[in-house]
PDB file of N, CA and C in Angstrom:
ATOM      1  N   UNK A  49       0.856  -1.163   0.000  1.00  0.00           N
ATOM      2  CA  UNK A  49       0.000   0.000   0.000  1.00  0.00           C
ATOM      3  C   UNK A  49       0.902   1.226   0.000  1.00  0.00           C
ATOM      4  N   UNK A  50       0.594   2.178  -0.856  1.00  0.00           N
ATOM      5  CA  UNK A  50       1.376   3.394  -0.905  1.00  0.00           C
ATOM      6  C   UNK A  50       0.454   4.590  -0.771  1.00  0.00           C
ATOM      7  N   UNK A  51       0.919   5.615  -0.081  1.00  0.00           N
ATOM      8  CA  UNK A  51       0.117   6.820   0.089  1.00  0.00           C
ATOM      9  C   UNK A  51      -0.172   7.426  -1.270  1.00  0.00           C
ATOM     10  N   UNK A  52      -1.417   7.762  -1.505  1.00  0.00           N
ATOM     11  CA  UNK A  52      -1.813   8.381  -2.758  1.00  0.00           C
ATOM     12  C   UNK A  52      -2.031   7.403  -3.892  1.00  0.00           C
ATOM     13  N   UNK A  53      -1.690   6.135  -3.697  1.00  0.00           N
ATOM     14  CA  UNK A  53      -1.885   5.141  -4.741  1.00  0.00           C
ATOM     15  C   UNK A  53      -3.310   4.641  -4.746  1.00  0.00           C
ATOM     16  N   UNK A  54      -3.824   4.380  -5.916  1.00  0.00           N
ATOM     17  CA  UNK A  54      -5.155   3.778  -6.100  1.00  0.00           C
ATOM     18  C   UNK A  54      -6.237   4.492  -5.295  1.00  0.00           C
ATOM     19  N   UNK A  55      -6.169   5.810  -5.242  1.00  0.00           N
ATOM     20  CA  UNK A  55      -7.228   6.562  -4.586  1.00  0.00           C
ATOM     21  C   UNK A  55      -7.091   6.707  -3.097  1.00  0.00           C
ATOM     22  N   UNK A  56      -6.039   6.185  -2.510  1.00  0.00           N
ATOM     23  CA  UNK A  56      -5.873   6.316  -1.063  1.00  0.00           C
ATOM     24  C   UNK A  56      -5.475   7.742  -0.721  1.00  0.00           C
ATOM     25  N   UNK A  57      -5.956   8.236   0.401  1.00  0.00           N
ATOM     26  CA  UNK A  57      -5.657   9.608   0.801  1.00  0.00           C
ATOM     27  C   UNK A  57      -4.215   9.751   1.263  1.00  0.00           C
ATOM     28  N   UNK A  58      -3.769  10.985   1.338  1.00  0.00           N
ATOM     29  CA  UNK A  58      -2.447  11.280   1.889  1.00  0.00           C
ATOM     30  C   UNK A  58      -2.645  12.101   3.135  1.00  0.00           C
ATOM     31  N   UNK A  59      -1.933  11.921   4.189  1.00  0.00           N
ATOM     32  CA  UNK A  59      -1.090  10.752   4.428  1.00  0.00           C
ATOM     33  C   UNK A  59      -1.910   9.595   4.985  1.00  0.00           C
ATOM     34  N   UNK A  60      -1.393   8.406   4.814  1.00  0.00           N
ATOM     35  CA  UNK A  60      -2.022   7.235   5.420  1.00  0.00           C
ATOM     36  C   UNK A  60      -1.562   7.138   6.867  1.00  0.00           C
ATOM     37  N   UNK A  61      -2.359   6.515   7.725  1.00  0.00           N
ATOM     38  CA  UNK A  61      -1.966   6.375   9.124  1.00  0.00           C
ATOM     39  C   UNK A  61      -0.640   5.623   9.281  1.00  0.00           C
ATOM     40  N   UNK A  62       0.067   5.949  10.321  1.00  0.00           N
ATOM     41  CA  UNK A  62       1.335   5.302  10.654  1.00  0.00           C
ATOM     42  C   UNK A  62       1.180   3.787  10.643  1.00  0.00           C
ATOM     43  N   UNK A  63       2.147   3.105  10.024  1.00  0.00           N
ATOM     44  CA  UNK A  63       2.162   1.645  10.023  1.00  0.00           C
ATOM     45  C   UNK A  63       1.335   0.978   8.933  1.00  0.00           C
ATOM     46  N   UNK A  64       0.697   1.763   8.061  1.00  0.00           N
ATOM     47  CA  UNK A  64      -0.132   1.140   7.025  1.00  0.00           C
ATOM     48  C   UNK A  64       0.564   1.066   5.681  1.00  0.00           C
ATOM     49  N   UNK A  65       1.640   1.803   5.487  1.00  0.00           N
ATOM     50  CA  UNK A  65       2.319   1.797   4.196  1.00  0.00           C
ATOM     51  C   UNK A  65       3.503   0.839   4.219  1.00  0.00           C
ATOM     52  N   UNK A  66       3.973   0.496   3.035  1.00  0.00           N
ATOM     53  CA  UNK A  66       5.137  -0.374   2.923  1.00  0.00           C
ATOM     54  C   UNK A  66       4.853  -1.831   3.226  1.00  0.00           C
ATOM     55  N   UNK A  67       3.598  -2.203   3.280  1.00  0.00           N
ATOM     56  CA  UNK A  67       3.214  -3.597   3.531  1.00  0.00           C
ATOM     57  C   UNK A  67       2.333  -4.054   2.381  1.00  0.00           C
ATOM     58  N   UNK A  68       2.504  -5.294   1.970  1.00  0.00           N
ATOM     59  CA  UNK A  68       1.666  -5.819   0.893  1.00  0.00           C
ATOM     60  C   UNK A  68       0.209  -5.867   1.353  1.00  0.00           C
ATOM     61  N   UNK A  69      -0.700  -5.514   0.426  1.00  0.00           N
ATOM     62  CA  UNK A  69      -2.112  -5.381   0.781  1.00  0.00           C
ATOM     63  C   UNK A  69      -2.986  -5.984  -0.303  1.00  0.00           C
ATOM     64  N   UNK A  70      -3.962  -6.761   0.109  1.00  0.00           N
ATOM     65  CA  UNK A  70      -4.986  -7.264  -0.801  1.00  0.00           C
ATOM     66  C   UNK A  70      -6.258  -6.478  -0.507  1.00  0.00           C
ATOM     67  N   UNK A  71      -7.022  -6.154  -1.552  1.00  0.00           N
ATOM     68  CA  UNK A  71      -8.273  -5.410  -1.384  1.00  0.00           C
ATOM     69  C   UNK A  71      -9.453  -6.366  -1.473  1.00  0.00           C
ATOM     70  N   UNK A  72     -10.280  -6.347  -0.465  1.00  0.00           N
ATOM     71  CA  UNK A  72     -11.518  -7.123  -0.458  1.00  0.00           C
ATOM     72  C   UNK A  72     -12.594  -6.243  -1.078  1.00  0.00           C
ATOM     73  N   UNK A  73     -13.227  -6.726  -2.128  1.00  0.00           N
ATOM     74  CA  UNK A  73     -14.184  -5.898  -2.845  1.00  0.00           C
ATOM     75  C   UNK A  73     -15.597  -5.992  -2.270  1.00  0.00           C
ATOM     76  N   UNK A  74     -16.208  -7.144  -2.262  1.00  0.00           N
ATOM     77  CA  UNK A  74     -17.572  -7.255  -1.762  1.00  0.00           C
ATOM     78  C   UNK A  74     -17.861  -8.660  -1.287  1.00  0.00           C
ATOM     79  N   UNK A  75     -18.576  -8.742  -0.199  1.00  0.00           N
ATOM     80  CA  UNK A  75     -19.194  -9.995   0.237  1.00  0.00           C
ATOM     81  C   UNK A  75     -20.643  -9.630   0.504  1.00  0.00           C
ATOM     82  N   UNK A  76     -21.535 -10.187  -0.286  1.00  0.00           N
ATOM     83  CA  UNK A  76     -22.956  -9.914  -0.087  1.00  0.00           C
ATOM     84  C   UNK A  76     -23.675 -11.236   0.133  1.00  0.00           C
ATOM     85  N   UNK A  77     -24.580 -11.244   1.086  1.00  0.00           N
ATOM     86  CA  UNK A  77     -25.320 -12.450   1.412  1.00  0.00           C
ATOM     87  C   UNK A  77     -26.803 -12.217   1.150  1.00  0.00           C
ATOM     88  N   UNK A  78     -27.438 -13.208   0.559  1.00  0.00           N
ATOM     89  CA  UNK A  78     -28.894 -13.158   0.399  1.00  0.00           C
ATOM     90  C   UNK A  78     -29.521 -13.311   1.776  1.00  0.00           C
ATOM     91  N   UNK A  79     -30.703 -12.771   1.930  1.00  0.00           N
ATOM     92  CA  UNK A  79     -31.362 -12.706   3.231  1.00  0.00           C
ATOM     93  C   UNK A  79     -31.362 -14.040   3.987  1.00  0.00           C
ATOM     94  N   UNK A  80     -31.700 -15.160   3.364  1.00  0.00           N
ATOM     95  CA  UNK A  80     -31.741 -16.406   4.150  1.00  0.00           C
ATOM     96  C   UNK A  80     -30.389 -16.804   4.761  1.00  0.00           C
ATOM     97  N   UNK A  81     -29.288 -16.313   4.197  1.00  0.00           N
ATOM     98  CA  UNK A  81     -27.957 -16.686   4.669  1.00  0.00           C
ATOM     99  C   UNK A  81     -27.384 -15.700   5.677  1.00  0.00           C
ATOM    100  N   UNK A  82     -28.008 -14.555   5.849  1.00  0.00           N
ATOM    101  CA  UNK A  82     -27.506 -13.549   6.783  1.00  0.00           C
ATOM    102  C   UNK A  82     -27.637 -14.045   8.212  1.00  0.00           C
ATOM    103  N   UNK A  83     -26.633 -13.736   9.016  1.00  0.00           N
ATOM    104  CA  UNK A  83     -26.658 -14.126  10.422  1.00  0.00           C
ATOM    105  C   UNK A  83     -26.318 -15.580  10.676  1.00  0.00           C
ATOM    106  N   UNK A  84     -25.857 -16.295   9.647  1.00  0.00           N
ATOM    107  CA  UNK A  84     -25.542 -17.717   9.809  1.00  0.00           C
ATOM    108  C   UNK A  84     -24.043 -17.978   9.974  1.00  0.00           C
ATOM    109  N   UNK A  85     -23.236 -16.935   9.833  1.00  0.00           N
ATOM    110  CA  UNK A  85     -21.780 -17.107   9.888  1.00  0.00           C
ATOM    111  C   UNK A  85     -21.166 -17.425   8.533  1.00  0.00           C
ATOM    112  N   UNK A  86     -21.986 -17.525   7.509  1.00  0.00           N
ATOM    113  CA  UNK A  86     -21.490 -17.873   6.179  1.00  0.00           C
ATOM    114  C   UNK A  86     -20.560 -16.798   5.624  1.00  0.00           C
ATOM    115  N   UNK A  87     -20.922 -15.542   5.773  1.00  0.00           N
ATOM    116  CA  UNK A  87     -20.068 -14.456   5.265  1.00  0.00           C
ATOM    117  C   UNK A  87     -18.693 -14.502   5.927  1.00  0.00           C
ATOM    118  N   UNK A  88     -18.644 -14.738   7.222  1.00  0.00           N
ATOM    119  CA  UNK A  88     -17.358 -14.806   7.924  1.00  0.00           C
ATOM    120  C   UNK A  88     -16.529 -15.993   7.427  1.00  0.00           C
ATOM    121  N   UNK A  89     -17.170 -17.126   7.212  1.00  0.00           N
ATOM    122  CA  UNK A  89     -16.441 -18.300   6.710  1.00  0.00           C
ATOM    123  C   UNK A  89     -15.883 -18.032   5.312  1.00  0.00           C
ATOM    124  N   UNK A  90     -16.668 -17.392   4.438  1.00  0.00           N
ATOM    125  CA  UNK A  90     -16.187 -17.048   3.096  1.00  0.00           C
ATOM    126  C   UNK A  90     -15.015 -16.079   3.211  1.00  0.00           C
ATOM    127  N   UNK A  91     -15.166 -15.047   4.009  1.00  0.00           N
ATOM    128  CA  UNK A  91     -14.112 -14.051   4.238  1.00  0.00           C
ATOM    129  C   UNK A  91     -12.825 -14.730   4.692  1.00  0.00           C
ATOM    130  N   UNK A  92     -12.928 -15.551   5.719  1.00  0.00           N
ATOM    131  CA  UNK A  92     -11.740 -16.192   6.277  1.00  0.00           C
ATOM    132  C   UNK A  92     -11.083 -17.146   5.280  1.00  0.00           C
ATOM    133  N   UNK A  93     -11.883 -17.857   4.513  1.00  0.00           N
ATOM    134  CA  UNK A  93     -11.326 -18.767   3.506  1.00  0.00           C
ATOM    135  C   UNK A  93     -10.638 -17.988   2.382  1.00  0.00           C
ATOM    136  N   UNK A  94     -11.229 -16.873   1.975  1.00  0.00           N
ATOM    137  CA  UNK A  94     -10.595 -16.043   0.943  1.00  0.00           C
ATOM    138  C   UNK A  94      -9.213 -15.556   1.394  1.00  0.00           C
ATOM    139  N   UNK A  95      -9.052 -15.278   2.666  1.00  0.00           N
ATOM    140  CA  UNK A  95      -7.788 -14.754   3.184  1.00  0.00           C
ATOM    141  C   UNK A  95      -6.821 -15.825   3.671  1.00  0.00           C
ATOM    142  N   UNK A  96      -7.295 -17.039   3.848  1.00  0.00           N
ATOM    143  CA  UNK A  96      -6.511 -18.087   4.510  1.00  0.00           C
ATOM    144  C   UNK A  96      -5.131 -18.317   3.905  1.00  0.00           C
ATOM    145  N   UNK A  97      -5.002 -18.212   2.618  1.00  0.00           N
ATOM    146  CA  UNK A  97      -3.723 -18.530   1.983  1.00  0.00           C
ATOM    147  C   UNK A  97      -3.140 -17.342   1.214  1.00  0.00           C
ATOM    148  N   UNK A  98      -3.623 -16.146   1.520  1.00  0.00           N
ATOM    149  CA  UNK A  98      -3.108 -14.952   0.853  1.00  0.00           C
ATOM    150  C   UNK A  98      -1.703 -14.656   1.362  1.00  0.00           C
ATOM    151  N   UNK A  99      -0.791 -14.255   0.478  1.00  0.00           N
ATOM    152  CA  UNK A  99       0.568 -13.941   0.922  1.00  0.00           C
ATOM    153  C   UNK A  99       0.703 -12.515   1.469  1.00  0.00           C
ATOM    154  N   UNK A 100      -0.283 -11.652   1.198  1.00  0.00           N
ATOM    155  CA  UNK A 100      -0.187 -10.268   1.644  1.00  0.00           C
ATOM    156  C   UNK A 100      -0.263 -10.175   3.166  1.00  0.00           C
ATOM    157  N   UNK A 101       0.237  -9.087   3.690  1.00  0.00           N
ATOM    158  CA  UNK A 101       0.257  -8.877   5.144  1.00  0.00           C
ATOM    159  C   UNK A 101      -1.024  -8.258   5.676  1.00  0.00           C
ATOM    160  N   UNK A 102      -1.708  -7.471   4.840  1.00  0.00           N
ATOM    161  CA  UNK A 102      -2.914  -6.800   5.325  1.00  0.00           C
ATOM    162  C   UNK A 102      -3.989  -6.798   4.250  1.00  0.00           C
ATOM    163  N   UNK A 103      -5.219  -6.553   4.695  1.00  0.00           N
ATOM    164  CA  UNK A 103      -6.372  -6.537   3.796  1.00  0.00           C
ATOM    165  C   UNK A 103      -7.131  -5.234   4.024  1.00  0.00           C
ATOM    166  N   UNK A 104      -7.545  -4.614   2.912  1.00  0.00           N
ATOM    167  CA  UNK A 104      -8.302  -3.364   2.990  1.00  0.00           C
ATOM    168  C   UNK A 104      -9.669  -3.553   2.363  1.00  0.00           C
ATOM    169  N   UNK A 105     -10.580  -2.678   2.737  1.00  0.00           N
ATOM    170  CA  UNK A 105     -11.904  -2.668   2.131  1.00  0.00           C
ATOM    171  C   UNK A 105     -12.501  -1.284   2.269  1.00  0.00           C
ATOM    172  N   UNK A 106     -13.512  -1.023   1.468  1.00  0.00           N
ATOM    173  CA  UNK A 106     -14.307   0.197   1.565  1.00  0.00           C
ATOM    174  C   UNK A 106     -15.725  -0.218   1.923  1.00  0.00           C
ATOM    175  N   UNK A 107     -16.339   0.517   2.834  1.00  0.00           N
ATOM    176  CA  UNK A 107     -17.711   0.224   3.233  1.00  0.00           C
ATOM    177  C   UNK A 107     -18.474   1.534   3.361  1.00  0.00           C
ATOM    178  N   UNK A 108     -19.726   1.499   2.941  1.00  0.00           N
ATOM    179  CA  UNK A 108     -20.602   2.640   3.161  1.00  0.00           C
ATOM    180  C   UNK A 108     -21.048   2.564   4.617  1.00  0.00           C
ATOM    181  N   UNK A 109     -20.669   3.539   5.446  1.00  0.00           N
ATOM    182  CA  UNK A 109     -21.003   3.456   6.862  1.00  0.00           C
ATOM    183  C   UNK A 109     -22.501   3.496   7.144  1.00  0.00           C
ATOM    184  N   UNK A 110     -23.294   3.847   6.132  1.00  0.00           N
ATOM    185  CA  UNK A 110     -24.753   3.863   6.301  1.00  0.00           C
ATOM    186  C   UNK A 110     -25.403   2.531   5.947  1.00  0.00           C
ATOM    187  N   UNK A 111     -24.658   1.638   5.319  1.00  0.00           N
ATOM    188  CA  UNK A 111     -25.231   0.346   4.915  1.00  0.00           C
ATOM    189  C   UNK A 111     -25.772  -0.392   6.125  1.00  0.00           C
ATOM    190  N   UNK A 112     -27.004  -0.827   5.985  1.00  0.00           N
ATOM    191  CA  UNK A 112     -27.630  -1.573   7.074  1.00  0.00           C
ATOM    192  C   UNK A 112     -27.714  -0.770   8.354  1.00  0.00           C
ATOM    193  N   UNK A 113     -27.894   0.541   8.233  1.00  0.00           N
ATOM    194  CA  UNK A 113     -27.931   1.431   9.403  1.00  0.00           C
ATOM    195  C   UNK A 113     -26.671   1.290  10.256  1.00  0.00           C
ATOM    196  N   UNK A 114     -25.531   1.118   9.592  1.00  0.00           N
ATOM    197  CA  UNK A 114     -24.257   1.023  10.303  1.00  0.00           C
ATOM    198  C   UNK A 114     -23.866  -0.384  10.715  1.00  0.00           C
ATOM    199  N   UNK A 115     -24.747  -1.346  10.485  1.00  0.00           N
ATOM    200  CA  UNK A 115     -24.471  -2.721  10.917  1.00  0.00           C
ATOM    201  C   UNK A 115     -23.334  -3.366  10.134  1.00  0.00           C
ATOM    202  N   UNK A 116     -23.189  -3.021   8.853  1.00  0.00           N
ATOM    203  CA  UNK A 116     -22.147  -3.636   8.031  1.00  0.00           C
ATOM    204  C   UNK A 116     -20.771  -3.182   8.523  1.00  0.00           C
ATOM    205  N   UNK A 117     -20.601  -1.897   8.771  1.00  0.00           N
ATOM    206  CA  UNK A 117     -19.327  -1.384   9.295  1.00  0.00           C
ATOM    207  C   UNK A 117     -19.033  -2.001  10.663  1.00  0.00           C
ATOM    208  N   UNK A 118     -20.039  -2.087  11.509  1.00  0.00           N
ATOM    209  CA  UNK A 118     -19.860  -2.689  12.835  1.00  0.00           C
ATOM    210  C   UNK A 118     -19.430  -4.155  12.723  1.00  0.00           C
ATOM    211  N   UNK A 119     -19.966  -4.866  11.736  1.00  0.00           N
ATOM    212  CA  UNK A 119     -19.580  -6.254  11.510  1.00  0.00           C
ATOM    213  C   UNK A 119     -18.092  -6.344  11.174  1.00  0.00           C
ATOM    214  N   UNK A 120     -17.639  -5.494  10.241  1.00  0.00           N
ATOM    215  CA  UNK A 120     -16.217  -5.499   9.885  1.00  0.00           C
ATOM    216  C   UNK A 120     -15.346  -5.139  11.079  1.00  0.00           C
ATOM    217  N   UNK A 121     -15.803  -4.237  11.915  1.00  0.00           N
ATOM    218  CA  UNK A 121     -15.040  -3.905  13.132  1.00  0.00           C
ATOM    219  C   UNK A 121     -14.922  -5.128  14.039  1.00  0.00           C
ATOM    220  N   UNK A 122     -15.992  -5.894  14.170  1.00  0.00           N
ATOM    221  CA  UNK A 122     -15.928  -7.124  14.984  1.00  0.00           C
ATOM    222  C   UNK A 122     -14.968  -8.138  14.379  1.00  0.00           C
ATOM    223  N   UNK A 123     -14.795  -8.096  13.065  1.00  0.00           N
ATOM    224  CA  UNK A 123     -13.868  -8.993  12.385  1.00  0.00           C
ATOM    225  C   UNK A 123     -12.427  -8.492  12.467  1.00  0.00           C
ATOM    226  N   UNK A 124     -12.203  -7.366  13.141  1.00  0.00           N
ATOM    227  CA  UNK A 124     -10.854  -6.868  13.358  1.00  0.00           C
ATOM    228  C   UNK A 124     -10.413  -5.724  12.463  1.00  0.00           C
ATOM    229  N   UNK A 125     -11.288  -5.225  11.600  1.00  0.00           N
ATOM    230  CA  UNK A 125     -10.939  -4.094  10.746  1.00  0.00           C
ATOM    231  C   UNK A 125     -10.993  -2.814  11.561  1.00  0.00           C
ATOM    232  N   UNK A 126     -10.130  -1.855  11.180  1.00  0.00           N
ATOM    233  CA  UNK A 126     -10.170  -0.540  11.812  1.00  0.00           C
ATOM    234  C   UNK A 126     -10.257   0.514  10.720  1.00  0.00           C
ATOM    235  N   UNK A 127     -10.920   1.601  11.046  1.00  0.00           N
ATOM    236  CA  UNK A 127     -11.077   2.700  10.098  1.00  0.00           C
ATOM    237  C   UNK A 127      -9.741   3.413   9.932  1.00  0.00           C
ATOM    238  N   UNK A 128      -9.346   3.645   8.667  1.00  0.00           N
ATOM    239  CA  UNK A 128      -8.111   4.393   8.427  1.00  0.00           C
ATOM    240  C   UNK A 128      -8.356   5.701   7.693  1.00  0.00           C
ATOM    241  N   UNK A 129      -9.508   5.851   7.047  1.00  0.00           N
ATOM    242  CA  UNK A 129      -9.820   7.116   6.372  1.00  0.00           C
ATOM    243  C   UNK A 129     -11.257   7.086   5.890  1.00  0.00           C
ATOM    244  N   UNK A 130     -11.710   8.231   5.443  1.00  0.00           N
ATOM    245  CA  UNK A 130     -12.977   8.321   4.716  1.00  0.00           C
ATOM    246  C   UNK A 130     -12.656   8.915   3.359  1.00  0.00           C
ATOM    247  N   UNK A 131     -13.388   8.496   2.360  1.00  0.00           N
ATOM    248  CA  UNK A 131     -13.127   8.981   1.011  1.00  0.00           C
ATOM    249  C   UNK A 131     -14.366   8.850   0.145  1.00  0.00           C
ATOM    250  N   UNK A 132     -14.349   9.581  -0.934  1.00  0.00           N
ATOM    251  CA  UNK A 132     -15.433   9.526  -1.922  1.00  0.00           C
ATOM    252  C   UNK A 132     -14.771   9.190  -3.258  1.00  0.00           C
ATOM    253  N   UNK A 133     -14.793   7.905  -3.658  1.00  0.00           N
ATOM    254  CA  UNK A 133     -14.132   7.504  -4.901  1.00  0.00           C
ATOM    255  C   UNK A 133     -14.656   8.187  -6.149  1.00  0.00           C
ATOM    256  N   UNK A 134     -15.927   8.582  -6.154  1.00  0.00           N
ATOM    257  CA  UNK A 134     -16.466   9.295  -7.317  1.00  0.00           C
ATOM    258  C   UNK A 134     -17.282  10.483  -6.814  1.00  0.00           C
ATOM    259  N   UNK A 135     -17.318  11.534  -7.616  1.00  0.00           N
ATOM    260  CA  UNK A 135     -17.970  12.772  -7.204  1.00  0.00           C
ATOM    261  C   UNK A 135     -19.451  12.587  -6.877  1.00  0.00           C
ATOM    262  N   UNK A 136     -20.116  11.664  -7.559  1.00  0.00           N
ATOM    263  CA  UNK A 136     -21.538  11.466  -7.316  1.00  0.00           C
ATOM    264  C   UNK A 136     -21.839  10.262  -6.426  1.00  0.00           C
ATOM    265  N   UNK A 137     -20.803   9.659  -5.867  1.00  0.00           N
ATOM    266  CA  UNK A 137     -20.987   8.490  -5.010  1.00  0.00           C
ATOM    267  C   UNK A 137     -21.013   8.842  -3.536  1.00  0.00           C
ATOM    268  N   UNK A 138     -21.308   7.863  -2.707  1.00  0.00           N
ATOM    269  CA  UNK A 138     -21.352   8.105  -1.264  1.00  0.00           C
ATOM    270  C   UNK A 138     -19.952   8.228  -0.665  1.00  0.00           C
ATOM    271  N   UNK A 139     -19.875   8.820   0.500  1.00  0.00           N
ATOM    272  CA  UNK A 139     -18.634   8.846   1.258  1.00  0.00           C
ATOM    273  C   UNK A 139     -18.469   7.453   1.861  1.00  0.00           C
ATOM    274  N   UNK A 140     -17.302   6.856   1.663  1.00  0.00           N
ATOM    275  CA  UNK A 140     -17.035   5.503   2.145  1.00  0.00           C
ATOM    276  C   UNK A 140     -15.974   5.527   3.233  1.00  0.00           C
ATOM    277  N   UNK A 141     -16.000   4.531   4.089  1.00  0.00           N
ATOM    278  CA  UNK A 141     -14.993   4.357   5.120  1.00  0.00           C
ATOM    279  C   UNK A 141     -13.993   3.330   4.633  1.00  0.00           C
ATOM    280  N   UNK A 142     -12.713   3.688   4.630  1.00  0.00           N
ATOM    281  CA  UNK A 142     -11.650   2.738   4.301  1.00  0.00           C
ATOM    282  C   UNK A 142     -11.240   2.050   5.588  1.00  0.00           C
ATOM    283  N   UNK A 143     -11.152   0.717   5.532  1.00  0.00           N
ATOM    284  CA  UNK A 143     -10.820  -0.077   6.720  1.00  0.00           C
ATOM    285  C   UNK A 143      -9.671  -1.011   6.386  1.00  0.00           C
ATOM    286  N   UNK A 144      -8.949  -1.429   7.416  1.00  0.00           N
ATOM    287  CA  UNK A 144      -7.742  -2.234   7.242  1.00  0.00           C
ATOM    288  C   UNK A 144      -7.591  -3.186   8.421  1.00  0.00           C
ATOM    289  N   UNK A 145      -7.022  -4.359   8.170  1.00  0.00           N
ATOM    290  CA  UNK A 145      -6.650  -5.288   9.234  1.00  0.00           C
ATOM    291  C   UNK A 145      -5.566  -6.212   8.712  1.00  0.00           C
ATOM    292  N   UNK A 146      -4.905  -6.923   9.595  1.00  0.00           N
ATOM    293  CA  UNK A 146      -3.928  -7.935   9.200  1.00  0.00           C
ATOM    294  C   UNK A 146      -4.670  -9.073   8.507  1.00  0.00           C
ATOM    295  N   UNK A 147      -4.039  -9.678   7.508  1.00  0.00           N
ATOM    296  CA  UNK A 147      -4.666 -10.814   6.821  1.00  0.00           C
ATOM    297  C   UNK A 147      -4.918 -11.934   7.821  1.00  0.00           C
ATOM    298  N   UNK A 148      -3.928 -12.227   8.628  1.00  0.00           N
ATOM    299  CA  UNK A 148      -4.086 -13.238   9.666  1.00  0.00           C
ATOM    300  C   UNK A 148      -4.009 -12.572  11.015  1.00  0.00           C
ATOM    301  N   UNK A 149      -5.095 -12.678  11.753  1.00  0.00           N
ATOM    302  CA  UNK A 149      -5.120 -12.095  13.086  1.00  0.00           C
ATOM    303  C   UNK A 149      -4.217 -12.932  13.993  1.00  0.00           C
ATOM    304  N   UNK A 150      -3.504 -12.285  14.906  1.00  0.00           N
ATOM    305  CA  UNK A 150      -2.657 -13.044  15.824  1.00  0.00           C
ATOM    306  C   UNK A 150      -3.501 -14.024  16.648  1.00  0.00           C
ATOM    307  N   UNK A 151      -2.896 -15.140  16.993  1.00  0.00           N
ATOM    308  CA  UNK A 151      -3.584 -16.130  17.820  1.00  0.00           C
ATOM    309  C   UNK A 151      -3.856 -15.529  19.189  1.00  0.00           C
ATOM    310  N   UNK A 152      -5.008 -15.852  19.786  1.00  0.00           N
ATOM    311  CA  UNK A 152      -5.296 -15.331  21.117  1.00  0.00           C
ATOM    312  C   UNK A 152      -4.285 -15.851  22.135  1.00  0.00           C
ATOM    313  N   UNK A 153      -4.036 -15.057  23.140  1.00  0.00           N
ATOM    314  CA  UNK A 153      -3.116 -15.458  24.209  1.00  0.00           C
ATOM    315  C   UNK A 153      -3.683 -16.653  24.949  1.00  0.00           C
ATOM    316  N   UNK A 154      -2.834 -17.552  25.415  1.00  0.00           N
ATOM    317  CA  UNK A 154      -3.338 -18.706  26.166  1.00  0.00           C
ATOM    318  C   UNK A 154      -4.207 -18.249  27.342  1.00  0.00           C
ATOM    319  N   UNK A 155      -5.351 -18.888  27.486  1.00  0.00           N
ATOM    320  CA  UNK A 155      -6.250 -18.571  28.577  1.00  0.00           C
ATOM    321  C   UNK A 155      -7.196 -17.419  28.298  1.00  0.00           C
ATOM    322  N   UNK A 156      -7.046 -16.752  27.140  1.00  0.00           N
ATOM    323  CA  UNK A 156      -7.959 -15.645  26.826  1.00  0.00           C
ATOM    324  C   UNK A 156      -9.223 -16.207  26.205  1.00  0.00           C
ATOM    325  N   UNK A 157     -10.306 -15.485  26.402  1.00  0.00           N
ATOM    326  CA  UNK A 157     -11.588 -15.916  25.834  1.00  0.00           C
ATOM    327  C   UNK A 157     -11.752 -15.318  24.454  1.00  0.00           C
ATOM    328  N   UNK A 158     -11.746 -16.116  23.424  1.00  0.00           N
ATOM    329  CA  UNK A 158     -12.029 -15.652  22.055  1.00  0.00           C
ATOM    330  C   UNK A 158     -12.659 -16.745  21.263  1.00  0.00           C
TER     331      UNK A 158
END
């Protein structure tokens, strides 16, 4: 990931540049599959063997009355910027996390 590359704002937060990054585009679930854990399983499988160090995504913070952004936060993503990729499009939140989350500490509840 490089500052100013591919529409990313300048400057990027400390620690986000100089690391290989894969971009997650969309995971959409039909209503019967929502809330079943299927989206998380697809997400995790897509990332399981990626060589990159981090994964980024854009989300409309209004989607699902904020539930979609909150879901990504529970999955370990953090907000790094807001941006509007097109003049007539919505303002989106750029989020980032490590491709592989560190293993929980022994004895921790996760």
